[in-house]
One Martini backbone bead per residue (centre of mass of N, CA, C, O) as a GRO file, in nm:
protein
  369
    1MET     BB    1   9.352   8.752  -2.295
    2ALA     BB    2   9.595   8.847  -2.477
    3ALA     BB    3   9.881   9.029  -2.402
    4ASN     BB    4  10.022   9.343  -2.474
    5ILE     BB    5  10.363   9.458  -2.456
    6HIS     BB    6  10.473   9.785  -2.384
    7SER     BB    7  10.736  10.013  -2.440
    8ARG     BB    8  10.938  10.276  -2.505
    9ASN     BB    9  11.170  10.053  -2.607
   10THR     BB   10  10.958   9.810  -2.739
   11ALA     BB   11  10.809   9.926  -2.949
   12PRO     BB   12  10.690   9.888  -3.246
   13ALA     BB   13  10.782   9.939  -3.546
   14LEU     BB   14  10.628  10.098  -3.812
   15SER     BB   15  10.765   9.939  -4.050
   16ALA     BB   16  10.555   9.683  -3.973
   17SER     BB   17  10.311   9.854  -4.056
   18PRO     BB   18  10.043   9.967  -4.231
   19ASP     BB   19  10.099  10.266  -4.183
   20PHE     BB   20  10.380  10.271  -4.316
   21ALA     BB   21  10.288  10.179  -4.591
   22ARG     BB   22  10.121  10.430  -4.645
   23ILE     BB   23  10.348  10.633  -4.621
   24SER     BB   24  10.537  10.516  -4.833
   25ALA     BB   25  10.340  10.538  -5.064
   26PHE     BB   26  10.311  10.838  -5.050
   27THR     BB   27  10.621  10.925  -5.066
   28ASN     BB   28  10.661  10.760  -5.353
   29LEU     BB   29  10.484  10.938  -5.501
   30PRO     BB   30  10.438  11.114  -5.760
   31GLY     BB   31  10.344  11.418  -5.660
   32SER     BB   32  10.315  11.393  -5.319
   33ASP     BB   33  10.272  11.719  -5.224
   34SER     BB   34  10.003  11.708  -5.112
   35LEU     BB   35   9.876  11.893  -4.838
   36THR     BB   36   9.604  11.742  -4.773
   37ALA     BB   37   9.770  11.489  -4.616
   38MET     BB   38   9.865  11.678  -4.363
   39LYS     BB   39   9.702  11.475  -4.146
   40ALA     BB   40   9.621  11.441  -3.794
   41ILE     BB   41   9.510  11.210  -3.535
   42ALA     BB   42   9.411  11.237  -3.177
   43PRO     BB   43   9.313  11.092  -2.901
   44GLY     BB   44   9.170  11.075  -2.622
   45LYS     BB   45   9.147  11.019  -2.264
   46LEU     BB   46   9.051  10.774  -2.008
   47ILE     BB   47   9.023  10.711  -1.662
   48LEU     BB   48   8.905  10.439  -1.482
   49SER     BB   49   9.180  10.390  -1.303
   50GLY     BB   50   9.448  10.566  -1.117
   51GLU     BB   51   9.450  10.843  -1.073
   52HIS     BB   52   9.752  10.971  -0.947
   53ALA     BB   53   9.879  10.689  -0.881
   54ALA     BB   54  10.071  10.682  -1.131
   55VAL     BB   55  10.283  10.885  -1.010
   56TYR     BB   56  10.354  10.632  -0.781
   57GLY     BB   57  10.362  10.349  -0.960
   58LYS     BB   58  10.079  10.287  -1.018
   59PRO     BB   59   9.817  10.166  -1.163
   60ALA     BB   60   9.635  10.220  -1.478
   61VAL     BB   61   9.318  10.253  -1.636
   62ALA     BB   62   9.291  10.307  -1.989
   63MET     BB   63   9.127  10.501  -2.259
   64ALA     BB   64   9.035  10.558  -2.568
   65ILE     BB   65   8.846  10.813  -2.738
   66ASP     BB   66   8.578  10.969  -2.943
   67ARG     BB   67   8.788  11.209  -2.901
   68SER     BB   68   8.966  11.482  -3.079
   69VAL     BB   69   9.265  11.582  -3.260
   70THR     BB   70   9.345  11.800  -3.540
   71ALA     BB   71   9.624  11.818  -3.766
   72THR     BB   72   9.734  12.073  -4.001
   73ILE     BB   73   9.958  12.107  -4.285
   74GLU     BB   74  10.072  12.412  -4.439
   75GLU     BB   75  10.183  12.619  -4.665
   76THR     BB   76  10.362  12.939  -4.620
   77PRO     BB   77  10.499  13.260  -4.616
   78GLU     BB   78  10.540  13.219  -4.348
   79ASP     BB   79  10.705  13.082  -4.119
   80VAL     BB   80  10.563  12.991  -3.821
   81ALA     BB   81  10.232  12.884  -3.776
   82PHE     BB   82   9.944  12.918  -3.547
   83ASP     BB   83   9.609  12.756  -3.550
   84LEU     BB   84   9.380  12.805  -3.307
   85PRO     BB   85   9.108  12.763  -3.139
   86GLY     BB   86   8.996  13.092  -3.085
   87LYS     BB   87   9.262  13.203  -3.220
   88GLU     BB   88   9.505  13.395  -3.324
   89ARG     BB   89   9.727  13.398  -3.551
   90GLN     BB   90  10.072  13.284  -3.513
   91SER     BB   91  10.410  13.396  -3.585
   92PHE     BB   92  10.750  13.253  -3.635
   93THR     BB   93  11.067  13.223  -3.600
   94LEU     BB   94  11.318  13.005  -3.542
   95ARG     BB   95  11.470  13.184  -3.346
   96ALA     BB   96  11.229  13.241  -3.158
   97LEU     BB   97  11.174  12.944  -3.088
   98ARG     BB   98  11.451  12.886  -2.958
   99ASP     BB   99  11.434  13.099  -2.741
  100PHE     BB  100  11.179  12.991  -2.611
  101ARG     BB  101  11.287  12.712  -2.533
  102ARG     BB  102  11.498  12.810  -2.334
  103ARG     BB  103  11.298  12.945  -2.141
  104ALA     BB  104  11.123  12.697  -2.079
  105VAL     BB  105  11.346  12.520  -1.959
  106ASN     BB  106  11.416  12.717  -1.733
  107ASN     BB  107  11.137  12.721  -1.601
  108TYR     BB  108  11.130  12.418  -1.531
  109GLN     BB  109  11.371  12.427  -1.342
  110LEU     BB  110  11.237  12.624  -1.143
  111PHE     BB  111  11.008  12.432  -1.071
  112LEU     BB  112  11.189  12.201  -0.957
  113GLU     BB  113  11.303  12.424  -0.736
  114GLY     BB  114  11.041  12.597  -0.634
  115LYS     BB  115  11.034  12.899  -0.806
  116LEU     BB  116  10.784  12.788  -0.985
  117GLY     BB  117  10.499  12.759  -1.134
  118ILE     BB  118  10.346  12.565  -1.368
  119ARG     BB  119  10.183  12.808  -1.503
  120ASP     BB  120  10.477  12.965  -1.567
  121VAL     BB  121  10.615  12.799  -1.791
  122LEU     BB  122  10.350  12.830  -1.959
  123ASN     BB  123  10.154  13.109  -2.072
  124LYS     BB  124  10.037  12.989  -2.346
  125PRO     BB  125   9.877  12.783  -2.558
  126VAL     BB  126  10.098  12.806  -2.792
  127ASP     BB  127  10.353  12.707  -2.637
  128LEU     BB  128  10.319  12.399  -2.665
  129PHE     BB  129  10.354  12.403  -2.986
  130LYS     BB  130  10.621  12.541  -3.004
  131TYR     BB  131  10.777  12.331  -2.845
  132GLY     BB  132  10.708  12.081  -3.011
  133PHE     BB  133  10.817  12.173  -3.281
  134ILE     BB  134  11.119  12.252  -3.211
  135THR     BB  135  11.194  11.982  -3.080
  136VAL     BB  136  11.159  11.809  -3.334
  137LEU     BB  137  11.320  11.957  -3.547
  138ASP     BB  138  11.592  11.946  -3.381
  139GLY     BB  139  11.588  11.645  -3.294
  140LEU     BB  140  11.593  11.559  -3.621
  141HIS     BB  141  11.765  11.755  -3.796
  142HIS     BB  142  11.577  11.968  -3.933
  143SER     BB  143  11.436  12.155  -4.205
  144LEU     BB  144  11.298  12.428  -4.386
  145ASP     BB  145  11.176  12.531  -4.715
  146SER     BB  146  10.921  12.653  -4.568
  147GLY     BB  147  10.651  12.769  -4.464
  148ILE     BB  148  10.415  12.705  -4.190
  149VAL     BB  149  10.089  12.577  -4.094
  150ILE     BB  150   9.927  12.498  -3.785
  151LYS     BB  151   9.621  12.324  -3.755
  152LEU     BB  152   9.360  12.316  -3.506
  153LYS     BB  153   9.121  12.062  -3.410
  154SER     BB  154   8.840  12.015  -3.166
  155ASN     BB  155   8.630  11.771  -2.953
  156LEU     BB  156   8.806  11.827  -2.695
  157PRO     BB  157   8.804  11.900  -2.389
  158MET     BB  158   8.968  12.136  -2.218
  159GLY     BB  159   9.092  12.075  -1.906
  160SER     BB  160   8.913  11.775  -1.829
  161GLY     BB  161   9.087  11.491  -1.828
  162LEU     BB  162   9.132  11.399  -2.164
  163GLY     BB  163   9.416  11.464  -2.293
  164SER     BB  164   9.449  11.728  -2.475
  165SER     BB  165   9.753  11.791  -2.481
  166ALA     BB  166   9.856  11.521  -2.590
  167ALA     BB  167   9.680  11.515  -2.846
  168SER     BB  168   9.777  11.779  -2.966
  169VAL     BB  169  10.079  11.714  -2.985
  170LEU     BB  170  10.057  11.447  -3.145
  171SER     BB  171   9.920  11.562  -3.394
  172GLU     BB  172  10.147  11.756  -3.460
  173LEU     BB  173  10.386  11.551  -3.475
  174ARG     BB  174  10.263  11.359  -3.685
  175ALA     BB  175  10.233  11.568  -3.910
  176LEU     BB  176  10.529  11.657  -3.910
  177GLY     BB  177  10.657  11.384  -3.974
  178HIS     BB  178  10.512  11.358  -4.246
  179TYR     BB  179  10.619  11.620  -4.373
  180LEU     BB  180  10.934  11.526  -4.323
  181ARG     BB  181  10.964  11.219  -4.382
  182VAL     BB  182  10.968  11.030  -4.141
  183ASP     BB  183  11.070  10.743  -3.984
  184PHE     BB  184  10.839  10.627  -3.801
  185LYS     BB  185  10.854  10.628  -3.436
  186PRO     BB  186  10.678  10.598  -3.156
  187ASP     BB  187  10.894  10.667  -2.941
  188TRP     BB  188  10.950  10.952  -3.030
  189TYR     BB  189  10.666  11.068  -2.980
  190TYR     BB  190  10.653  11.003  -2.688
  191ASN     BB  191  10.904  11.162  -2.596
  192PHE     BB  192  10.825  11.438  -2.710
  193SER     BB  193  10.551  11.464  -2.563
  194MET     BB  194  10.674  11.448  -2.276
  195GLU     BB  195  10.832  11.709  -2.287
  196ALA     BB  196  10.573  11.883  -2.306
  197GLU     BB  197  10.415  11.771  -2.058
  198LYS     BB  198  10.606  11.873  -1.840
  199LEU     BB  199  10.548  12.181  -1.892
  200GLN     BB  200  10.235  12.148  -1.833
  201HIS     BB  201  10.236  11.930  -1.556
  202GLY     BB  202  10.542  11.845  -1.447
  203HIS     BB  203  10.437  11.514  -1.353
  204PRO     BB  204  10.396  11.296  -1.570
  205SER     BB  205  10.308  10.957  -1.630
  206GLY     BB  206  10.223  10.893  -1.961
  207VAL     BB  207   9.929  10.796  -2.024
  208ASP     BB  208   9.827  11.000  -2.228
  209SER     BB  209  10.036  10.949  -2.453
  210TYR     BB  210  10.003  10.646  -2.485
  211ILE     BB  211   9.698  10.625  -2.550
  212SER     BB  212   9.694  10.825  -2.787
  213LEU     BB  213   9.904  10.670  -2.963
  214TYR     BB  214   9.771  10.357  -2.946
  215GLY     BB  215   9.514  10.309  -2.817
  216GLY     BB  216   9.267  10.182  -2.658
  217ALA     BB  217   9.346   9.964  -2.387
  218ALA     BB  218   9.520   9.996  -2.057
  219VAL     BB  219   9.778   9.902  -1.847
  220PHE     BB  220   9.954  10.144  -1.653
  221GLN     BB  221  10.318  10.123  -1.563
  222ASN     BB  222  10.610  10.268  -1.558
  223GLY     BB  223  10.595  10.294  -1.892
  224ARG     BB  224  10.405  10.046  -1.905
  225ALA     BB  225  10.196   9.836  -2.124
  226ARG     BB  226   9.876   9.653  -2.109
  227SER     BB  227   9.657   9.521  -2.305
  228ILE     BB  228   9.304   9.564  -2.329
  229PRO     BB  229   8.993   9.574  -2.352
  230LEU     BB  230   8.739   9.737  -2.435
  231PRO     BB  231   8.468   9.841  -2.304
  232ARG     BB  232   8.139   9.654  -2.266
  233MET     BB  233   7.964   9.932  -2.196
  234LYS     BB  234   7.766  10.169  -2.070
  235MET     BB  235   7.860  10.506  -2.160
  236PHE     BB  236   7.915  10.840  -2.020
  237LEU     BB  237   7.970  11.190  -2.084
  238VAL     BB  238   8.055  11.446  -1.849
  239GLU     BB  239   8.041  11.807  -1.841
  240THR     BB  240   8.127  12.024  -1.561
  241GLY     BB  241   8.373  12.184  -1.641
  242LEU     BB  242   8.626  12.402  -1.597
  243PRO     BB  243   8.876  12.396  -1.405
  244GLU     BB  244   9.054  12.612  -1.204
  245SER     BB  245   9.255  12.390  -1.200
  246THR     BB  246   9.522  12.229  -1.290
  247THR     BB  247   9.681  11.942  -1.326
  248GLY     BB  248   9.944  12.037  -1.199
  249GLU     BB  249   9.818  12.146  -0.936
  250CYS     BB  250   9.693  11.882  -0.842
  251VAL     BB  251   9.951  11.715  -0.829
  252VAL     BB  252  10.099  11.893  -0.626
  253GLN     BB  253   9.891  11.885  -0.391
  254VAL     BB  254   9.877  11.578  -0.359
  255LYS     BB  255  10.176  11.542  -0.306
  256THR     BB  256  10.189  11.711  -0.047
  257ASN     BB  257   9.956  11.529   0.115
  258PHE     BB  258  10.011  11.200  -0.025
  259GLU     BB  259  10.286  11.073  -0.109
  260THR     BB  260  10.307  10.862   0.169
  261ASP     BB  261  10.044  10.734   0.141
  262LYS     BB  262   9.837  10.435   0.154
  263ILE     BB  263   9.619  10.500  -0.069
  264TRP     BB  264   9.770  10.374  -0.317
  265ASP     BB  265   9.694  10.081  -0.245
  266ASP     BB  266   9.390  10.115  -0.290
  267PHE     BB  267   9.406  10.193  -0.583
  268GLU     BB  268   9.547   9.932  -0.679
  269ALA     BB  269   9.319   9.735  -0.605
  270VAL     BB  270   9.097   9.859  -0.780
  271THR     BB  271   9.245   9.846  -1.052
  272GLY     BB  272   9.272   9.539  -1.066
  273ALA     BB  273   8.960   9.491  -1.066
  274VAL     BB  274   8.892   9.658  -1.318
  275GLU     BB  275   9.037   9.479  -1.516
  276GLN     BB  276   8.854   9.234  -1.469
  277ALA     BB  277   8.584   9.372  -1.547
  278VAL     BB  278   8.662   9.439  -1.836
  279CYS     BB  279   8.745   9.149  -1.937
  280SER     BB  280   8.443   9.032  -1.834
  281ALA     BB  281   8.206   9.233  -1.862
  282ASN     BB  282   8.131   9.339  -1.555
  283CYS     BB  283   7.902   9.563  -1.460
  284GLY     BB  284   7.857   9.529  -1.155
  285MET     BB  285   8.154   9.537  -1.072
  286MET     BB  286   8.221   9.810  -1.199
  287ARG     BB  287   8.035   9.990  -1.032
  288ALA     BB  288   8.154   9.925  -0.754
  289LEU     BB  289   8.444  10.030  -0.826
  290ILE     BB  290   8.372  10.320  -0.904
  291ARG     BB  291   8.274  10.395  -0.622
  292GLU     BB  292   8.543  10.349  -0.479
  293ASN     BB  293   8.708  10.545  -0.648
  294HIS     BB  294   8.550  10.797  -0.573
  295GLN     BB  295   8.619  10.793  -0.269
  296LEU     BB  296   8.924  10.829  -0.307
  297LEU     BB  297   8.906  11.104  -0.454
  298CYS     BB  298   8.775  11.250  -0.217
  299ARG     BB  299   9.010  11.209  -0.011
  300ILE     BB  300   9.220  11.386  -0.203
  301GLY     BB  301   9.053  11.651  -0.305
  302VAL     BB  302   8.922  11.637  -0.640
  303VAL     BB  303   8.600  11.674  -0.560
  304PRO     BB  304   8.362  11.868  -0.605
  305GLU     BB  305   8.064  11.918  -0.455
  306PRO     BB  306   7.865  11.915  -0.702
  307VAL     BB  307   7.979  11.646  -0.811
  308ARG     BB  308   7.910  11.472  -0.571
  309LYS     BB  309   7.602  11.509  -0.593
  310PHE     BB  310   7.568  11.394  -0.872
  311ILE     BB  311   7.688  11.112  -0.807
  312ALA     BB  312   7.485  11.039  -0.586
  313GLU     BB  313   7.242  11.028  -0.781
  314ILE     BB  314   7.349  10.807  -0.958
  315GLU     BB  315   7.370  10.593  -0.731
  316ASN     BB  316   7.063  10.601  -0.643
  317SER     BB  317   6.990  10.486  -0.953
  318GLY     BB  318   7.237  10.246  -0.996
  319GLY     BB  319   7.488  10.383  -1.062
  320ALA     BB  320   7.809  10.519  -1.182
  321ALA     BB  321   8.078  10.756  -1.084
  322LYS     BB  322   8.359  10.964  -1.213
  323ILE     BB  323   8.628  11.106  -1.236
  324CYS     BB  324   8.880  11.126  -1.534
  325GLY     BB  325   9.106  11.296  -1.380
  326ALA     BB  326   9.237  11.536  -1.178
  327GLY     BB  327   9.033  11.750  -1.134
  328ALA     BB  328   8.993  11.955  -0.829
  329VAL     BB  329   9.113  12.212  -0.576
  330ARG     BB  330   8.897  12.418  -0.695
  331GLY     BB  331   8.585  12.494  -0.708
  332THR     BB  332   8.297  12.339  -0.903
  333ALA     BB  333   8.463  12.202  -1.121
  334GLY     BB  334   8.578  11.859  -1.266
  335GLY     BB  335   8.521  11.802  -1.547
  336ALA     BB  336   8.525  11.485  -1.627
  337VAL     BB  337   8.259  11.232  -1.635
  338ILE     BB  338   8.188  10.899  -1.571
  339VAL     BB  339   7.907  10.689  -1.674
  340PHE     BB  340   7.726  10.412  -1.532
  341ALA     BB  341   7.435  10.310  -1.719
  342ASP     BB  342   7.142  10.215  -1.870
  343SER     BB  343   7.092  10.528  -1.907
  344MET     BB  344   7.079  10.849  -2.001
  345PRO     BB  345   7.104  11.125  -1.768
  346VAL     BB  346   6.965  11.396  -1.880
  347ALA     BB  347   6.804  11.537  -1.651
  348LEU     BB  348   7.031  11.545  -1.440
  349ALA     BB  349   7.233  11.707  -1.605
  350ALA     BB  350   7.047  11.953  -1.643
  351LYS     BB  351   7.019  12.026  -1.342
  352TYR     BB  352   7.349  12.095  -1.340
  353GLY     BB  353   7.447  12.197  -1.633
  354TYR     BB  354   7.528  11.947  -1.799
  355LYS     BB  355   7.701  11.767  -2.037
  356ILE     BB  356   7.577  11.484  -2.237
  357SER     BB  357   7.720  11.168  -2.373
  358PRO     BB  358   7.813  10.929  -2.548
  359LEU     BB  359   8.061  10.652  -2.512
  360ARG     BB  360   8.368  10.559  -2.683
  361GLY     BB  361   8.614  10.389  -2.819
  362ASP     BB  362   8.964  10.395  -2.943
  363PRO     BB  363   9.167  10.165  -3.137
  364LEU     BB  364   9.405  10.349  -3.305
  365GLY     BB  365   9.501  10.629  -3.253
  366THR     BB  366   9.756  10.781  -3.386
  367ARG     BB  367   9.699  10.935  -3.718
  368ILE     BB  368   9.666  10.932  -4.049
  369VAL     BB  369   9.405  11.111  -4.273
   0.00000   0.00000   0.00000
């Protein structure tokens, strides 16, 4: 299959895409101020192979999935309000948001200097969206004519390795760009989302933001992506629970113990073979490679013991499974696990108290809906 190559600097301008045509049509319509259209959706992502290795310049194969975050913008008498799932609405003045951004940037610098943990850079869930909002507003040199409320809804498990923070920020930024009538350029949104991801995760590889923005599946390496087909295999998503450690903490601990280890060469070899298995839709080859990938993840210490036992039972029944995010460096939950099997192992998942459901890819990426 012919491969499409994107990079942050060479991604096609949206002005040439059908999506831009829809935006232009919308913004040019008389009376098109209907706020019901200020809604954007961004899918989560799942890494088939290469998690953690991508941080060290090795390739990762990732795909967008049919779980997503939706951001809606409405005008309000309040200044700038954020309405997050399960949280009380909070509003802020622009001055307060700019003061917060300065503190957040300073905290991140302290993290880079080893004086602050990544969990202390942003203290509350709303902080990620405050930072994303004011970074885009000021970065684009725009102002607001009225107050707005940004509402977020999600069916994407948070903190489970499915790119929830990247999807959340991108849905917010995409809706905001549409609200401000910006000539949308994907590179801008990628770069702005990466600014927020750094404060959330410390040293993000960029794969979460890239896959959520463009959709489909891709081999991602050093900020460049080569699209490949979405997997044509039976896949299931298992939710083992919210890890006690954050993605940022996992990345930092793995970096401390394995930064110069040759294990990243082993990850690279498996990832290259996974790309071949996906492109050829070779289910048997894919399962063998997923088992190898799982063993590598166990070696770097990010697969909790109960999750290892669950995956062992999957393998004993002929399937294959692995965590598909950062995993966990403490506790018993490992976030999301992808399972390749002939049928959905409902009884086994119930035995461990895990939630399981069918999984499909998302070919479209972040978009206005």
